[in-house]
Amino acid sequence: MWQIRNVIGDRPLNKIVMPGSHDAGSWGITDKTGVCDTASQAKMARKNPQVAAAISITQISPITEQLNSGSRYLDLRLCKQGGKWYTYHGGPLGALFFDDPATGRKGEVADIAQWIRNHPDEVVTIELNTSVPADPDPLDTRDTQAEDNAEAVELLGKAIGTAHMADRGRLSPTSTYNQFMADGANVVLLDHKSATSHGWDWPVSNMESRDSYVENEDWGDLFKQVFKNLGDQNAVIDLISGKAIDRDEHVLTTDTGDPSKFFVLSGNVDSTLAIPDAAYDVVSNGMNYKPDGLPYMLYLARAHNIKLLEKIEGEWRYSGIAKNTNVVQIDFINMGGHRADGSLIGSGDMSAAIIANNTPVTAPGTMVGTERLADGSWTAAQALPGAYGALEFAGGERAVTAMPNGDVQFLAYGVDKHLYHNILRANGSWQGWNRVVSDVLDRQLNGGRLAMASTPDGTMQALVVDKDGNLLHALRRPDGTWAETGWAGVRDNDHHVMQAKNVSVTGLSNNSVKVLVYGKDGAMRLTERHMDGTWDQAGWQMLPGTGDAKAFFGRDLSITATPDDTLQIAAIGVDGNVWHMSRNRQGTNSTWGMPRVANDQPMRASSVSIAALMDGSAQLLAVGADGNTYHATRAANGDWSPFGAVTGPWGRPLAATDVKMAGLPGGKTYTLVDAR
């Protein structure tokens, strides 16, 4: 954690991705270490000690080695047996955990406590679950079970030192790493029994588990399949591991969980499902359950982890899944091995892959939004929420406009090529994505270029270029209904439907809109739709090009209007550079100029967007030749600032294939990009 504090320092602890140890204390289990009499699987463990051990050993090394391998979440299960405390899992006992004063034996907790003292910058969360004997005397009014559970908490606090324990009165799962450090707290204790009233004894309700375990109704079918494949190790592993990964993937892509809690993903498989195959192996091979001598669950965990690692290093690196992960709890945390391609997996590779998700990759095509505030600072760039329960929205062409009340409206094509509409309300809530047109019209639009603008009366006007190059117009009223005219063709100067390659639109103070296109011939043209719904009788006017050129030809274009209805036009010319011109309300054009980068060089770009603000200034965005987003400001007096890079998610440059921007009230702008 200390090594990546510049990444996670101001991040809530429950938004930091970290490895965790499933049944951390199970490394000490053998078929001869005994049975926890009060455990749920005690009967099975006594009857079949080798099978019980085979499916209970989920870690291979002491807990301090697991911590050294990156684990920062310990699933700790303790059993009180014969007056002493041992780790356990299911039924079998593991190693002595707390010191035994009677014999002087040292428990494992001493090494853990020393590790924590030696690493004050690492926050370790311990999920404590205890199993204790029943009250021995029904006539005794004492609650000995409660006393035993409290004893475990007290002993743990004493061993670690309560000064290191986080106080839930001052900290919570949403407190940042830096806040934990400032409070001198590097241990969070989540107690399943809430055994004491100490502030450092947190109720386990602060943790939300998202299991990869299958539901009970799936067990019968899986057992049949496992028995059918007894002895076919690859088939068994594929079956059990595949089920776990499928369930994890469902959770990670559709459910963000409770934002106030720790989120623990079970990256392990359900050991119960391994019983038939484990029993077969024990009968066949004895205590050395597998040819390499690994206990059965470790053998299964290694095979599963290799599959899990491919996901974590591959498609799960994308932001939608990675940002929905807190603790990834795994078996055999410090395993080695080989990938399917034969490359070596080191003992820390699982942890490293999990930790890397603190700076995840944004999937190409994801829509990412950010605001530039009036003081010039930017909000954190975040992916837009998806449709139908998906975490993110990915697709194709998109458009954005800001409404007079501060809402931001979006039009975008999904990956299904359907056109959707959404609203980010001024209060930060989302309307949700709704289909805009029918399947028939979706096929006609076919993902073509989009543009939208608002007018002071709260109307939103949208334009689209369909698959045949036709320019279509639609209107959404302030009450949220769409005009009955639907998507109607916009006429050219010969009264045919206008043919266009690209389009941009801006609203005027009188509720009219100006529409800018590159026509079928590639020349830039401008017209106006009046507030009464009629189109300018003068038709489409060709705008002059740079120098003495009669028309401007280019690759992208954008238009906005300042409060006095002066038009600001940004475009990318055929030379690949960003150009700008203005046009006053009387129709007089300025000459084309070139906003520049800091070294006074032209800005080469592939996409451009401009938005005006109420003070008469304008903000300009461009996707540069390097694929990153850049920003410049045009002051009300016409002076330009040089282009500067825009920061995207997780501190990286905001990489994009396309950019759109809208001016918000209060001197802010909203930027929408299609992530590269």
PDB file of N, CA, C and O in Angstrom, residues 99 134 239 331 441 592 601:
ATOM      1  N   ASP A  99      -1.152 -17.737  22.390  1.00  0.00           N
ATOM      2  CA  ASP A  99      -0.167 -18.396  23.252  1.00  0.00           C
ATOM      3  C   ASP A  99      -0.862 -19.240  24.321  1.00  0.00           C
ATOM      4  O   ASP A  99      -1.957 -18.915  24.790  1.00  0.00           O
ATOM      5  N   ALA A 134     -20.551 -25.051  23.770  1.00  0.00           N
ATOM      6  CA  ALA A 134     -21.835 -24.625  24.324  1.00  0.00           C
ATOM      7  C   ALA A 134     -21.703 -24.398  25.817  1.00  0.00           C
ATOM      8  O   ALA A 134     -20.752 -24.858  26.468  1.00  0.00           O
ATOM      9  N   LEU A 239     -15.156 -27.757 -14.631  1.00  0.00           N
ATOM     10  CA  LEU A 239     -16.529 -27.675 -14.152  1.00  0.00           C
ATOM     11  C   LEU A 239     -16.633 -26.761 -12.928  1.00  0.00           C
ATOM     12  O   LEU A 239     -17.417 -25.811 -12.899  1.00  0.00           O
ATOM     13  N   ASP A 331      -7.683 -18.646  -2.540  1.00  0.00           N
ATOM     14  CA  ASP A 331      -6.929 -19.752  -1.962  1.00  0.00           C
ATOM     15  C   ASP A 331      -5.510 -19.726  -2.522  1.00  0.00           C
ATOM     16  O   ASP A 331      -5.258 -19.155  -3.585  1.00  0.00           O
ATOM     17  N   LEU A 441     -36.213   2.085 -37.494  1.00  0.00           N
ATOM     18  CA  LEU A 441     -35.481   3.343 -37.626  1.00  0.00           C
ATOM     19  C   LEU A 441     -34.040   3.188 -37.152  1.00  0.00           C
ATOM     20  O   LEU A 441     -33.124   3.810 -37.705  1.00  0.00           O
ATOM     21  N   TRP A 592     -10.168  32.624 -40.443  1.00  0.00           N
ATOM     22  CA  TRP A 592      -9.828  31.410 -39.706  1.00  0.00           C
ATOM     23  C   TRP A 592      -8.479  31.592 -39.012  1.00  0.00           C
ATOM     24  O   TRP A 592      -7.523  32.098 -39.601  1.00  0.00           O
ATOM     25  N   GLN A 601       3.067  25.550 -31.820  1.00  0.00           N
ATOM     26  CA  GLN A 601       2.852  24.724 -32.997  1.00  0.00           C
ATOM     27  C   GLN A 601       1.354  24.509 -33.199  1.00  0.00           C
ATOM     28  O   GLN A 601       0.561  24.583 -32.256  1.00  0.00           O
TER      29      GLN A 601
END
